[in-house]
């Protein structure tokens, strides 16, 4: 179901968020064990990727849902871990795309990218599509401190 709904919502992130929440809510309501819910949740979270703003909104809704039903299957520590993993993957993907485009990056540029916030990484991920030379990247990094 997660795969089908991901395909159906390719162009509508709001619908994807709603379906993601529905699927996760159903895991809770069916009375599965904590480990089963966590394993299925990890799959749903992996396949139904949301933009940053909707991701945060989803987590808030899920947290509220869990608190209302006293069902903390995904603890705040696990949530932080998942978020850090997503951020690490996003950072790695952007560095990989830049290296594909420009070859090995100077250490100073890698360091600057590694210091960027999640929002800045999302912005860089979009901007890098327009970069023609490594100087474009350097200018972007200087302009977005």
C-alpha atoms as one frame of an Amber mdcrd trajectory, in Angstrom:
protein
   0.000   0.000   0.000   2.840   2.411   0.830   4.408   1.825  -2.572   1.107
   2.293  -4.418   0.285   5.490  -2.544   3.796   6.806  -3.159   3.274   6.302
  -6.888  -0.196   7.889  -6.779   1.047  10.978  -4.925   4.172  11.734  -6.955
   2.984  15.247  -7.703   1.023  15.980  -4.529   3.067  16.086  -1.345   0.059
  17.032   0.807  -1.785  13.893  -0.294   1.354  11.827   0.315   1.589  13.175
   3.864  -2.080  12.363   4.492  -1.646   8.809   3.189   1.544   8.312   5.161
  -0.240   9.316   8.343  -3.202   7.072   7.490  -0.951   4.057   6.941   0.980
   4.640  10.168  -2.247   5.209  12.117  -3.561   1.880  10.810  -0.473   0.145
  12.196  -1.365   1.408  15.663  -5.045   0.608  15.358  -4.524  -2.981  14.281
  -2.787  -3.816  17.535   0.541  -4.965  16.142   3.510  -5.381  18.469   5.882
  -2.465  18.999   8.680  -4.114  16.986   6.316  -4.917  14.106   5.019  -1.330
  14.043   8.570   0.052  14.093   9.732  -2.183  11.264   6.773  -1.314   9.065
   7.046   2.348  10.011  10.703   2.419   8.917   9.677   1.036   5.540   6.812
   3.524   5.136   9.071   6.402   6.200  11.753   5.292   3.750   9.430   4.951
   0.765   7.048   7.876   1.392   9.547  10.740   1.484   8.131  14.175   2.288
   9.492  17.684   1.761  11.061  19.165   4.899   8.085  21.320   5.946   5.609
  18.470   5.547   7.980  16.048   7.252   8.007  18.246  10.350   4.217  18.592
  10.203   3.869  14.813   9.890   6.068  14.260  12.960   4.017  16.743  14.977
   0.766  15.026  13.989   2.207  11.620  14.811   3.512  12.832  18.169   0.088
  14.269  19.032  -1.613  11.057  17.927   0.720   8.935  20.057   0.280  11.176
  23.090  -3.516  11.165  22.807  -3.568   7.383  22.715  -0.601   6.891  25.019
   1.151   4.792  22.360   4.747   5.966  22.138   5.879   3.329  19.648   8.319
   5.790  18.159  10.057   7.573  20.974  11.474  11.058  20.677  14.964   9.528
  20.748  14.090   7.269  17.807  12.514  10.239  16.020  15.695  12.273  16.449
  17.729   9.320  15.187  15.530   8.964  12.131  15.786  12.701  11.415  19.587
  12.622  11.768  19.739   9.645   9.417  17.632  11.465   6.857  19.815  14.575
   7.155  22.985  12.504   6.776  21.550  10.849   3.668  20.532  14.194   2.181
  23.996  15.652   2.834  25.648  12.591   1.303  23.403  12.737  -1.759  24.152
  16.430  -2.367  27.899  15.875  -1.990  27.654  12.942  -4.404  25.778  15.008
  -6.971  28.300  17.834  -6.707  31.221  15.428  -7.085  29.550  13.835 -10.088
  29.175  17.273 -11.634  32.566  18.804 -10.703  34.815  15.934  -9.649  36.437
  15.689  -6.216  35.532  18.709  -4.086  38.133  20.727  -2.204  38.164  20.045
   1.547  37.131  23.640   2.294  33.957  23.273   0.202  33.107  19.894   1.751
  33.536  21.450   5.197  31.243  24.347   4.313  28.567  21.965   3.038  28.853
  19.750   6.117  28.152  22.778   8.316  24.875  23.632   6.582  21.455  23.236
   8.190  18.815  20.912   6.782  17.004  23.867   5.221  20.198  25.140   3.614
  20.903  21.656   2.241  17.434  21.532   0.683  18.052  24.925  -0.906  21.490
  23.823  -2.139  19.981  20.650  -3.569  17.715  22.749  -5.781  20.349  25.354
  -6.649  22.979  22.836  -7.723  20.873  21.961 -10.741  21.742  25.383 -12.180
  25.467  25.332 -11.371  27.635  25.191 -14.479  31.084  25.520 -12.904  32.449
  25.020  -9.395  32.621  28.811  -9.060  28.798  28.852  -9.076  28.856  26.563
  -6.032  31.441  28.749  -4.290  29.343  31.869  -4.920  26.229  30.134  -3.601
  28.033  29.034  -0.438  29.308  32.586   0.167  25.901  34.128  -0.491  24.081
  31.687   1.826  26.122  31.839   5.027
